[in-house]
Amino acid sequence: MEGLGNEGLGYLGAGIAAGLAVLGAGLGIGNIAGSAAEGTARNPEATADIRTTMIIAAALIEGVALFGEVIAVLLVLK
Amino acid sequence: MEGLGNEGLGYLGAGIAAGLAVLGAGLGIGNIAGSAAEGTARNPEATADIRTTMIIAAALIEGVALFGEVIAVLLVLK
Amino acid sequence: MEGLGNEGLGYLGAGIAAGLAVLGAGLGIGNIAGSAAEGTARNPEATADIRTTMIIAAALIEGVALFGEVIAVLLVLK
């Protein structure tokens, strides 16, 4: 309305944060679960162990990613 | 209409967020399901285990990606 | 409100920091856990050792990533 201001850059930052967070989570969890699927095929008896390992690591990534999304929300609502 | 303003940068941020979110989800879930398909082909008896592993991980990515899309919507409607 | 200022660039920096931190954590932990899942499939008896190694390294990445997220929060609340 009244020209470029600080809030505008905050909106841009929110978009960058939200986008990169999803990109990071997608690449990371995707890599984990892809290997987990291949490992399950090679040795189905280890399914439970593989899945536990996958969920532990995916939860770590998910935690950081949601932290990044919350920062994006903070920037939007600023 | 009245020159560059905050709303414009918000729209730019919304586009970046929406695009990168789809990029991340596509790469991640694509990697998972590609490996799951190969694993199922190599060992069809493990289909159920592989599919469960795939769905758990894909849901985690999907959750973050939808979060990112919601932030993009917030930026558009701001 | 009063035009572009230092705070605006701080918001942009916060978004970049939050996004790249998640990207790095995702790539790093994803690589670790992917290999851990494959290793567990190849030799399930080593599951505990593999998982401990994974958690130590993932915790190191997680620590730096959360540090980056906290810096982003500091930039937002500045």
mmCIF file of C-alpha atoms in Angstrom:
data_model
loop_
_atom_site.group_PDB
_atom_site.id
_atom_site.type_symbol
_atom_site.label_atom_id
_atom_site.label_comp_id
_atom_site.label_asym_id
_atom_site.label_seq_id
_atom_site.Cartn_x
_atom_site.Cartn_y
_atom_site.Cartn_z
ATOM 1 C CA MET A 1 0.000 0.000 0.000
ATOM 2 C CA GLU A 2 2.602 2.510 1.135
ATOM 3 C CA GLY A 3 5.635 1.197 -0.730
ATOM 4 C CA LEU A 4 8.299 -1.288 0.117
ATOM 5 C CA GLY A 5 8.905 -1.925 3.802
ATOM 6 C CA ASN A 6 10.401 -4.309 6.269
ATOM 7 C CA GLU A 7 7.345 -6.521 6.354
ATOM 8 C CA GLY A 8 7.712 -7.273 2.660
ATOM 9 C CA LEU A 9 11.179 -8.703 3.107
ATOM 10 C CA GLY A 10 9.837 -10.714 6.005
ATOM 11 C CA TYR A 11 7.213 -12.229 3.696
ATOM 12 C CA LEU A 12 9.904 -13.096 1.170
ATOM 13 C CA GLY A 13 11.995 -14.646 3.937
ATOM 14 C CA ALA A 14 9.000 -16.661 5.092
ATOM 15 C CA GLY A 15 8.537 -18.079 1.623
ATOM 16 C CA ILE A 16 12.203 -19.002 1.334
ATOM 17 C CA ALA A 17 12.206 -20.638 4.765
ATOM 18 C CA ALA A 18 9.030 -22.607 4.141
ATOM 19 C CA GLY A 19 10.184 -23.785 0.726
ATOM 20 C CA LEU A 20 13.715 -24.793 1.661
ATOM 21 C CA ALA A 21 12.480 -26.560 4.780
ATOM 22 C CA VAL A 22 10.217 -28.790 2.722
ATOM 23 C CA LEU A 23 13.001 -29.358 0.192
ATOM 24 C CA GLY A 24 15.381 -30.439 2.933
ATOM 25 C CA ALA A 25 12.857 -32.690 4.612
ATOM 26 C CA GLY A 26 11.836 -34.242 1.313
ATOM 27 C CA LEU A 27 15.386 -34.993 0.208
ATOM 28 C CA GLY A 28 16.418 -36.307 3.623
ATOM 29 C CA ILE A 29 13.437 -38.469 4.507
ATOM 30 C CA GLY A 30 13.209 -39.571 0.888
ATOM 31 C CA ASN A 31 16.767 -40.861 0.970
ATOM 32 C CA ILE A 32 16.237 -42.648 4.264
ATOM 33 C CA ALA A 33 13.018 -44.350 3.263
ATOM 34 C CA GLY A 34 14.312 -45.278 -0.185
ATOM 35 C CA SER A 35 17.190 -47.149 1.403
ATOM 36 C CA ALA A 36 14.849 -48.617 3.988
ATOM 37 C CA ALA A 37 12.570 -49.961 1.251
ATOM 38 C CA GLU A 38 15.505 -51.527 -0.575
ATOM 39 C CA GLY A 39 16.851 -52.986 2.650
ATOM 40 C CA THR A 40 13.463 -54.444 3.531
ATOM 41 C CA ALA A 41 13.336 -56.123 0.140
ATOM 42 C CA ARG A 42 16.805 -57.577 0.567
ATOM 43 C CA ASN A 43 16.250 -58.800 4.098
ATOM 44 C CA PRO A 44 12.594 -58.766 5.193
ATOM 45 C CA GLU A 45 13.461 -60.293 8.552
ATOM 46 C CA ALA A 46 15.148 -57.031 9.529
ATOM 47 C CA THR A 47 12.030 -54.997 8.741
ATOM 48 C CA ALA A 48 11.396 -53.946 12.328
ATOM 49 C CA ASP A 49 14.981 -52.849 12.940
ATOM 50 C CA ILE A 50 15.172 -50.982 9.640
ATOM 51 C CA ARG A 51 11.881 -49.249 10.263
ATOM 52 C CA THR A 52 12.893 -48.160 13.754
ATOM 53 C CA THR A 53 16.142 -46.719 12.437
ATOM 54 C CA MET A 54 14.215 -44.921 9.717
ATOM 55 C CA ILE A 55 11.678 -43.432 12.099
ATOM 56 C CA ILE A 56 14.339 -42.195 14.550
ATOM 57 C CA ALA A 57 16.222 -40.348 11.824
ATOM 58 C CA ALA A 58 13.091 -39.124 10.058
ATOM 59 C CA ALA A 59 11.808 -37.707 13.326
ATOM 60 C CA LEU A 60 15.032 -35.737 13.778
ATOM 61 C CA ILE A 61 14.667 -34.235 10.301
ATOM 62 C CA GLU A 62 10.950 -33.644 10.804
ATOM 63 C CA GLY A 63 11.680 -31.771 14.024
ATOM 64 C CA VAL A 64 14.084 -29.349 12.379
ATOM 65 C CA ALA A 65 11.779 -28.941 9.381
ATOM 66 C CA LEU A 66 8.774 -28.070 11.533
ATOM 67 C CA PHE A 67 10.994 -25.637 13.455
ATOM 68 C CA GLY A 68 11.777 -23.966 10.123
ATOM 69 C CA GLU A 69 8.096 -23.849 9.206
ATOM 70 C CA VAL A 70 7.248 -22.242 12.527
ATOM 71 C CA ILE A 71 9.873 -19.569 11.858
ATOM 72 C CA ALA A 72 8.186 -18.991 8.496
ATOM 73 C CA VAL A 73 4.840 -18.561 10.260
ATOM 74 C CA LEU A 74 6.460 -16.104 12.684
ATOM 75 C CA LEU A 75 7.721 -14.098 9.719
ATOM 76 C CA VAL A 76 4.295 -14.110 8.078
ATOM 77 C CA LEU A 77 2.441 -13.030 11.198
ATOM 78 C CA LYS A 78 5.098 -10.504 12.208
ATOM 79 C CA MET B 1 -0.619 0.101 -9.147
ATOM 80 C CA GLU B 2 1.265 2.335 -6.738
ATOM 81 C CA GLY B 3 4.739 0.851 -7.173
ATOM 82 C CA LEU B 4 6.543 -1.911 -5.406
ATOM 83 C CA GLY B 5 5.212 -2.732 -1.964
ATOM 84 C CA ASN B 6 5.156 -5.318 0.755
ATOM 85 C CA GLU B 7 2.363 -7.293 -0.828
ATOM 86 C CA GLY B 8 4.453 -7.861 -3.935
ATOM 87 C CA LEU B 9 7.275 -9.449 -2.005
ATOM 88 C CA GLY B 10 4.731 -11.549 -0.167
ATOM 89 C CA TYR B 11 3.453 -12.864 -3.474
ATOM 90 C CA LEU B 12 7.010 -13.642 -4.537
ATOM 91 C CA GLY B 13 7.602 -15.473 -1.270
ATOM 92 C CA ALA B 14 4.368 -17.420 -1.714
ATOM 93 C CA GLY B 15 5.493 -18.573 -5.138
ATOM 94 C CA ILE B 16 8.894 -19.633 -3.867
ATOM 95 C CA ALA B 17 7.363 -21.497 -0.928
ATOM 96 C CA ALA B 18 4.748 -23.290 -3.003
ATOM 97 C CA GLY B 19 7.226 -24.254 -5.705
ATOM 98 C CA LEU B 20 10.021 -25.490 -3.479
ATOM 99 C CA ALA B 21 7.557 -27.416 -1.336
ATOM 100 C CA VAL B 22 6.355 -29.367 -4.345
ATOM 101 C CA LEU B 23 9.932 -29.847 -5.512
ATOM 102 C CA GLY B 24 10.954 -31.293 -2.166
ATOM 103 C CA ALA B 25 7.926 -33.532 -1.844
ATOM 104 C CA GLY B 26 8.271 -34.752 -5.418
ATOM 105 C CA LEU B 27 11.935 -35.618 -5.089
ATOM 106 C CA GLY B 28 11.486 -37.223 -1.695
ATOM 107 C CA ILE B 29 8.370 -39.299 -2.262
ATOM 108 C CA GLY B 30 9.591 -40.113 -5.764
ATOM 109 C CA ASN B 31 12.792 -41.549 -4.381
ATOM 110 C CA ILE B 32 10.937 -43.579 -1.774
ATOM 111 C CA ALA B 33 8.411 -45.052 -4.144
ATOM 112 C CA GLY B 34 11.023 -45.741 -6.816
ATOM 113 C CA SER B 35 13.037 -47.816 -4.379
ATOM 114 C CA ALA B 36 9.885 -49.420 -3.050
ATOM 115 C CA ALA B 37 8.894 -50.493 -6.563
ATOM 116 C CA GLU B 38 12.331 -51.986 -7.193
ATOM 117 C CA GLY B 39 12.314 -53.727 -3.843
ATOM 118 C CA THR B 40 8.872 -55.155 -4.445
ATOM 119 C CA ALA B 41 10.034 -56.496 -7.781
ATOM 120 C CA ARG B 42 13.080 -58.130 -6.226
ATOM 121 C CA ASN B 43 11.175 -59.675 -3.345
ATOM 122 C CA PRO B 44 7.386 -59.675 -3.798
ATOM 123 C CA GLU B 45 6.857 -61.489 -0.502
ATOM 124 C CA ALA B 46 7.960 -58.357 1.318
ATOM 125 C CA THR B 47 5.383 -56.198 -0.442
ATOM 126 C CA ALA B 48 3.339 -55.438 2.669
ATOM 127 C CA ASP B 49 6.385 -54.480 4.741
ATOM 128 C CA ILE B 50 7.821 -52.325 1.967
ATOM 129 C CA ARG B 51 4.517 -50.606 1.410
ATOM 130 C CA THR B 52 4.071 -49.818 5.112
ATOM 131 C CA THR B 53 7.579 -48.372 5.279
ATOM 132 C CA MET B 54 6.852 -46.281 2.204
ATOM 133 C CA ILE B 55 3.568 -44.917 3.539
ATOM 134 C CA ILE B 56 5.036 -43.948 6.924
ATOM 135 C CA ALA B 57 7.845 -41.949 5.345
ATOM 136 C CA ALA B 58 5.717 -40.439 2.587
ATOM 137 C CA ALA B 59 3.222 -39.227 5.178
ATOM 138 C CA LEU B 60 5.998 -37.441 7.065
ATOM 139 C CA ILE B 61 7.097 -35.634 3.905
ATOM 140 C CA GLU B 62 3.518 -34.901 2.935
ATOM 141 C CA GLY B 63 2.867 -33.319 6.309
ATOM 142 C CA VAL B 64 5.749 -30.867 6.018
ATOM 143 C CA ALA B 65 4.898 -30.128 2.376
ATOM 144 C CA LEU B 66 1.271 -29.285 3.182
ATOM 145 C CA PHE B 67 2.528 -27.058 6.012
ATOM 146 C CA GLY B 68 4.623 -25.206 3.439
ATOM 147 C CA GLU B 69 1.667 -24.853 1.093
ATOM 148 C CA VAL B 70 -0.475 -23.439 3.893
ATOM 149 C CA ILE B 71 2.204 -20.826 4.545
ATOM 150 C CA ALA B 72 2.082 -19.961 0.843
ATOM 151 C CA VAL B 73 -1.681 -19.507 1.097
ATOM 152 C CA LEU B 74 -1.215 -17.265 4.140
ATOM 153 C CA LEU B 75 1.216 -15.135 2.150
ATOM 154 C CA VAL B 76 -1.214 -14.827 -0.750
ATOM 155 C CA LEU B 77 -4.198 -13.870 1.414
ATOM 156 C CA LYS B 78 -2.144 -11.530 3.604
ATOM 157 C CA MET C 1 5.365 1.493 7.365
ATOM 158 C CA GLU C 2 8.368 3.772 7.217
ATOM 159 C CA GLY C 3 10.074 2.266 4.196
ATOM 160 C CA LEU C 4 12.781 -0.284 3.834
ATOM 161 C CA GLY C 5 15.128 -0.646 6.773
ATOM 162 C CA ASN C 6 17.599 -2.855 8.499
ATOM 163 C CA GLU C 7 14.900 -4.949 10.139
ATOM 164 C CA GLY C 8 13.634 -6.027 6.757
ATOM 165 C CA LEU C 9 16.964 -7.499 5.744
ATOM 166 C CA GLY C 10 17.078 -9.215 9.120
ATOM 167 C CA TYR C 11 13.754 -10.907 8.350
ATOM 168 C CA LEU C 12 15.063 -11.990 4.958
ATOM 169 C CA GLY C 13 18.198 -13.342 6.605
ATOM 170 C CA ALA C 14 16.085 -15.229 9.121
ATOM 171 C CA GLY C 15 14.211 -16.963 6.329
ATOM 172 C CA ILE C 16 17.397 -17.897 4.520
ATOM 173 C CA ALA C 17 18.993 -19.196 7.729
ATOM 174 C CA ALA C 18 15.966 -21.260 8.713
ATOM 175 C CA GLY C 19 15.591 -22.727 5.234
ATOM 176 C CA LEU C 20 19.225 -23.612 4.604
ATOM 177 C CA ALA C 21 19.587 -25.100 8.098
ATOM 178 C CA VAL C 22 16.779 -27.537 7.395
ATOM 179 C CA LEU C 23 18.207 -28.302 3.949
ATOM 180 C CA GLY C 24 21.590 -29.150 5.429
ATOM 181 C CA ALA C 25 20.149 -31.224 8.232
ATOM 182 C CA GLY C 26 17.923 -33.092 5.810
ATOM 183 C CA LEU C 27 20.727 -33.920 3.394
ATOM 184 C CA GLY C 28 23.128 -34.922 6.162
ATOM 185 C CA ILE C 29 20.869 -36.989 8.394
ATOM 186 C CA GLY C 30 19.224 -38.455 5.305
ATOM 187 C CA ASN C 31 22.554 -39.698 4.010
ATOM 188 C CA ILE C 32 23.525 -41.160 7.380
ATOM 189 C CA ALA C 33 20.266 -42.937 7.987
ATOM 190 C CA GLY C 34 19.998 -44.202 4.416
ATOM 191 C CA SER C 35 23.317 -45.953 4.769
ATOM 192 C CA ALA C 36 22.351 -47.154 8.235
ATOM 193 C CA ALA C 37 19.186 -48.739 6.851
ATOM 194 C CA GLU C 38 21.167 -50.493 4.114
ATOM 195 C CA GLY C 39 23.764 -51.666 6.616
ATOM 196 C CA THR C 40 21.098 -53.011 8.950
ATOM 197 C CA ALA C 41 19.592 -54.977 6.086
ATOM 198 C CA ARG C 42 22.942 -56.464 5.156
ATOM 199 C CA ASN C 43 23.878 -57.424 8.694
ATOM 200 C CA PRO C 44 20.967 -57.246 11.169
ATOM 201 C CA GLU C 45 23.150 -58.461 14.030
ATOM 202 C CA ALA C 46 24.962 -55.125 13.939
ATOM 203 C CA THR C 47 21.731 -53.164 14.328
ATOM 204 C CA ALA C 48 22.561 -51.735 17.747
ATOM 205 C CA ASP C 49 26.040 -50.629 16.723
ATOM 206 C CA ILE C 50 24.810 -49.092 13.474
ATOM 207 C CA ARG C 51 22.023 -47.250 15.233
ATOM 208 C CA THR C 52 24.330 -45.854 17.914
ATOM 209 C CA THR C 53 26.735 -44.577 15.278
ATOM 210 C CA MET C 54 23.836 -43.032 13.402
ATOM 211 C CA ILE C 55 22.408 -41.310 16.461
ATOM 212 C CA ILE C 56 25.772 -39.834 17.495
ATOM 213 C CA ALA C 57 26.326 -38.302 14.074
ATOM 214 C CA ALA C 58 22.728 -37.220 13.623
ATOM 215 C CA ALA C 59 22.821 -35.512 16.999
ATOM 216 C CA LEU C 60 25.843 -33.498 15.904
ATOM 217 C CA ILE C 61 24.023 -32.318 12.776
ATOM 218 C CA GLU C 62 20.848 -31.688 14.752
ATOM 219 C CA GLY C 63 22.778 -29.539 17.212
ATOM 220 C CA VAL C 64 24.163 -27.262 14.536
ATOM 221 C CA ALA C 65 20.810 -27.118 12.759
ATOM 222 C CA LEU C 66 18.974 -26.081 15.913
ATOM 223 C CA PHE C 67 21.660 -23.461 16.528
ATOM 224 C CA GLY C 68 20.903 -22.086 13.062
ATOM 225 C CA GLU C 69 17.181 -22.094 13.790
ATOM 226 C CA VAL C 70 17.708 -20.243 17.046
ATOM 227 C CA ILE C 71 19.710 -17.605 15.185
ATOM 228 C CA ALA C 72 16.796 -17.281 12.782
ATOM 229 C CA VAL C 73 14.440 -16.769 15.716
ATOM 230 C CA LEU C 74 16.771 -14.114 17.109
ATOM 231 C CA LEU C 75 16.666 -12.328 13.761
ATOM 232 C CA VAL C 76 12.864 -12.464 13.694
ATOM 233 C CA LEU C 77 12.409 -11.162 17.220
ATOM 234 C CA LYS C 78 15.089 -8.491 16.812
#
